[in-house]
CSV table of C-alpha atoms in Angstrom, one decimal:
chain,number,residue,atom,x,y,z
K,1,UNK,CA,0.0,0.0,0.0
K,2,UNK,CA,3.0,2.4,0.6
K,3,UNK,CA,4.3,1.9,-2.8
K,4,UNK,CA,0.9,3.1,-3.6
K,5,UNK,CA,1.2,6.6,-1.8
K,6,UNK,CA,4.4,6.6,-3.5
K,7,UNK,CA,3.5,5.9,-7.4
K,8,UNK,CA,0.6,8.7,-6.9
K,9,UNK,CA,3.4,11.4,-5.7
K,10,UNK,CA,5.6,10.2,-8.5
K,11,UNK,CA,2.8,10.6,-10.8
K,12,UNK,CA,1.9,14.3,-9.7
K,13,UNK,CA,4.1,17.5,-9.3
K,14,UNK,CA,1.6,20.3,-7.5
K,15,UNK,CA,0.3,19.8,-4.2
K,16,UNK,CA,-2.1,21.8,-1.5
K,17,UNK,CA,-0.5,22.6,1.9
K,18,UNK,CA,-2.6,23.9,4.5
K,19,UNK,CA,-1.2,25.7,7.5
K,20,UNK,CA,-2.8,27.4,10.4
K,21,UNK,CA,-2.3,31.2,11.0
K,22,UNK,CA,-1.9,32.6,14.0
K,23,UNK,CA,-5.5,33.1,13.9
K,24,UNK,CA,-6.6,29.8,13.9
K,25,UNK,CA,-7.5,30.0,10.5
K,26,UNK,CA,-6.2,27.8,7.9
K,27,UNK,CA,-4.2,28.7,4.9
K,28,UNK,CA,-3.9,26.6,2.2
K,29,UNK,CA,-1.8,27.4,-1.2
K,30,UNK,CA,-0.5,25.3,-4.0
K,31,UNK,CA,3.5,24.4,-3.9
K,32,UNK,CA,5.6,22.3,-6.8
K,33,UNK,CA,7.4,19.2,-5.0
K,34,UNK,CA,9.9,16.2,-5.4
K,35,UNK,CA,9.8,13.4,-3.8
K,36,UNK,CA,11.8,10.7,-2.4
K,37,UNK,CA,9.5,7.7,-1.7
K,38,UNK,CA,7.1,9.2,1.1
K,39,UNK,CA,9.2,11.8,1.9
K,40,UNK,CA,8.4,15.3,0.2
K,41,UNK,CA,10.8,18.2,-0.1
K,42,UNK,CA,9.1,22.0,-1.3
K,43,UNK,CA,10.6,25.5,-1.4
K,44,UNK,CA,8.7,28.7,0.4
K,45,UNK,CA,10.0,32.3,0.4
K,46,UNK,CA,11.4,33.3,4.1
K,47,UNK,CA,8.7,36.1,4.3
K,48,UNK,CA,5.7,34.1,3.1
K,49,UNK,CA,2.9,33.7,5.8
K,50,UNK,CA,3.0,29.7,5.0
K,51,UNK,CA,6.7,30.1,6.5
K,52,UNK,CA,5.6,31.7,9.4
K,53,UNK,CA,3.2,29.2,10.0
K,54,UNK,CA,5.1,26.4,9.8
K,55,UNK,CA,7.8,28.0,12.0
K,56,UNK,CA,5.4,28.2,14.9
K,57,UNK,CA,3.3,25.1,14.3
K,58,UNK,CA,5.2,22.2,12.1
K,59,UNK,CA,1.9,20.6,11.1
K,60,UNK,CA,0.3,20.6,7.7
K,61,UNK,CA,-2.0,18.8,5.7
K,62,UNK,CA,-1.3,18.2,1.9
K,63,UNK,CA,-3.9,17.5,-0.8
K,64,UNK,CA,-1.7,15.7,-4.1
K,65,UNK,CA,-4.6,15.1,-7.1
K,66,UNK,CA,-5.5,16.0,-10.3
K,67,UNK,CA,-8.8,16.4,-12.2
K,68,UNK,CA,-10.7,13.8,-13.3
K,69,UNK,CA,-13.1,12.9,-16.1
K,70,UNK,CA,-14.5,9.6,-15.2
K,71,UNK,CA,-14.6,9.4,-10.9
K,72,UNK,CA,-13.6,6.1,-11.0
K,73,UNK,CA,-10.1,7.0,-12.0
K,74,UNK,CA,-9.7,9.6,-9.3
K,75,UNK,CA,-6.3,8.5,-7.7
K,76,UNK,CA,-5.0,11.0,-4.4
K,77,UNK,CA,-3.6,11.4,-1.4
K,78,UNK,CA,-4.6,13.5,1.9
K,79,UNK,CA,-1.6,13.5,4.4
K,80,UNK,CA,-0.9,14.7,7.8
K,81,UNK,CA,2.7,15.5,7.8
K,82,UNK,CA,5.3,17.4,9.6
K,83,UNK,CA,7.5,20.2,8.0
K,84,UNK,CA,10.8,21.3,8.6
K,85,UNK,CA,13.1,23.4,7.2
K,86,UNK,CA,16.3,21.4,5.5
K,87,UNK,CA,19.1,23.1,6.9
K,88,UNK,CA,22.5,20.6,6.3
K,89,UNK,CA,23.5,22.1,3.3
K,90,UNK,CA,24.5,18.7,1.5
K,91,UNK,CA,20.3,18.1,2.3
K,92,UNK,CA,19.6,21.3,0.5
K,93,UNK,CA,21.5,20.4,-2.4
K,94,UNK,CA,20.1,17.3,-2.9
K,95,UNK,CA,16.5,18.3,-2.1
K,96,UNK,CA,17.5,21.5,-4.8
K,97,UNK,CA,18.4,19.3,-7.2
K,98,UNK,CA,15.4,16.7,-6.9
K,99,UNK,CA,13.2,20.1,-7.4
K,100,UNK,CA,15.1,21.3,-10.1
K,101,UNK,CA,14.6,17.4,-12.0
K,102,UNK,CA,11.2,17.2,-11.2
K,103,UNK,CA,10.7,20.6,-12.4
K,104,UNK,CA,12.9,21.7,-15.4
K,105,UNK,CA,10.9,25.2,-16.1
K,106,UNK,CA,12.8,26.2,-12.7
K,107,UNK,CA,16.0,26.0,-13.8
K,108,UNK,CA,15.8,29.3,-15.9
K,109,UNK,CA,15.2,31.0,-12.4
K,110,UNK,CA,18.2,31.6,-10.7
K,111,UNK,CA,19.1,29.1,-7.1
K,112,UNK,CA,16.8,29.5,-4.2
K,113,UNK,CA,19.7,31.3,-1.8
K,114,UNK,CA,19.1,30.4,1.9
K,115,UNK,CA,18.6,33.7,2.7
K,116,UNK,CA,15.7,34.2,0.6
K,117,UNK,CA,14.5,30.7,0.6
K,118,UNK,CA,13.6,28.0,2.6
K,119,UNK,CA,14.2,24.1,1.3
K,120,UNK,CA,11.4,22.5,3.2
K,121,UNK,CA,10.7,18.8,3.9
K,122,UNK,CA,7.4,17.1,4.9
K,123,UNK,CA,7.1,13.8,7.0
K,124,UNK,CA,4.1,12.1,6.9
K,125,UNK,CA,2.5,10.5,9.6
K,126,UNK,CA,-0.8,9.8,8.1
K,127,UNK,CA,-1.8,8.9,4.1
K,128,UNK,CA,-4.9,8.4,2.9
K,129,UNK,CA,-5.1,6.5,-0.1
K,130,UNK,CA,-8.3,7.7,-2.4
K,131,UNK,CA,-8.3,5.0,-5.4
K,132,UNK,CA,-12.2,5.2,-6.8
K,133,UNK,CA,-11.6,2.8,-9.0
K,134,UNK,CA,-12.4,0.1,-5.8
K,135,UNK,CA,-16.1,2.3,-4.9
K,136,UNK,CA,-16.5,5.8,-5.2
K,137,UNK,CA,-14.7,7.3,-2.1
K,138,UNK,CA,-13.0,4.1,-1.4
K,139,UNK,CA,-10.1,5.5,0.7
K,140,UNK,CA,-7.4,3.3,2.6
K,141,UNK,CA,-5.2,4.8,5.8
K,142,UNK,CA,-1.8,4.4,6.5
K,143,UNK,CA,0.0,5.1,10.1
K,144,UNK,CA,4.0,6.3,9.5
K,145,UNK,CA,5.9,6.6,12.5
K,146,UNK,CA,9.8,6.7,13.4
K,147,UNK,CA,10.7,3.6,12.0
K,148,UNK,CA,8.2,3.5,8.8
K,149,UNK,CA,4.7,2.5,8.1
K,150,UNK,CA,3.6,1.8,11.6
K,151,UNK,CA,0.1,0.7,10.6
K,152,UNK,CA,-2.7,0.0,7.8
K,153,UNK,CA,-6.4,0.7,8.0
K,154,UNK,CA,-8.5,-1.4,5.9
K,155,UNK,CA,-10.0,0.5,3.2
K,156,UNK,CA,-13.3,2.4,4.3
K,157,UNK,CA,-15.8,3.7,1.7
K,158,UNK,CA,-17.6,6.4,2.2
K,159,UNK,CA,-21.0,7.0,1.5
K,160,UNK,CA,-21.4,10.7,-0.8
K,161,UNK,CA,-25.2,9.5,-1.8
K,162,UNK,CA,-24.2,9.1,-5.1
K,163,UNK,CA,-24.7,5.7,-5.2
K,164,UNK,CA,-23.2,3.3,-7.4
K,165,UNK,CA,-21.5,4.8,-10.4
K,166,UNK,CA,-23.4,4.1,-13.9
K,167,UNK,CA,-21.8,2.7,-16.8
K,168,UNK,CA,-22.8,4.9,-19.8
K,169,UNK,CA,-25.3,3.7,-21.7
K,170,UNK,CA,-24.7,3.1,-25.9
């Protein structure tokens, strides 16, 4: 089931992160990332509100998607990570240079500098799977802790009153 999480991140490069403000109030924005297997590295500007947030409460929640045409191929994740800035430089690099792969429009912008920038990385500690090709909201949980994936929720399938999806009629 991890590999999974992990084929869907490979598969998509834009994800929602939602912070809380100082307010209470959530913030969510859109953010390119790279991956490297569950693990997700993103870059923020030093004076964006998203980096103050995360400074003063390291949780966030992540949305990675994409439109659909048919429901049943609606493949995403909704995780519950922790972020932290990457500050060993050697980290930066590589997380840089995973960005910069995964991305190759931003390499005609000039390096992120460290004073302007902040290399962010996100732990998760909870994945949810959404794969509506099993049921329309079929959605299966994952626990990560320390050591890895800590535990597995079976699959749970939640009811939207749409009933059960129609095959079109020729």
């Amino acid at each position: 089931m991890k590999q999974k999480a992990v084929d869907i991140l490979d598969e998509n490069r834009l994800m929602a992160i939602a912070t809380l403000r100082p307010d209470g109030w959530p913030q969510a924005t859109m953010v390119s990332y790279a991956n490297e297997d569950i693990l997700i590295y993103f870059i923020i500007s030093r004076q964006s509100q998203k980096f103050a947030n995360i400074e003063r409460d390291d949780r966030v929640s992540l949305v990675v998607g994409r439109d659909f045409h048919d429901p049943s191929s609606i493949r995403a994740l909704s995780l519950a990570a922790r972020a932290s800035e990457v500050r060993d430089p050697k980290q930066r690099q590589r997380a840089v240079k995973l960005l910069l792969e995964r991305h190759p429009g931003l390499k005609k912008l000039e390096r992120p500098e460290s004073s302007h920038s902040a290399v962010m990385r996100a732990n998760p500690e909870i994945i949810t799977i959404l794969d509506y090709s099993k049921g329309f909201g079929h959605a299966d949980l994952l626990t990560v802790g320390p050591g890895g994936l800590t535990a597995m929720t079976t699959a749970r399938d939640d009811d939207w009153g749409f009933g059960t999806v129609l095959k079109p009629v020729s």
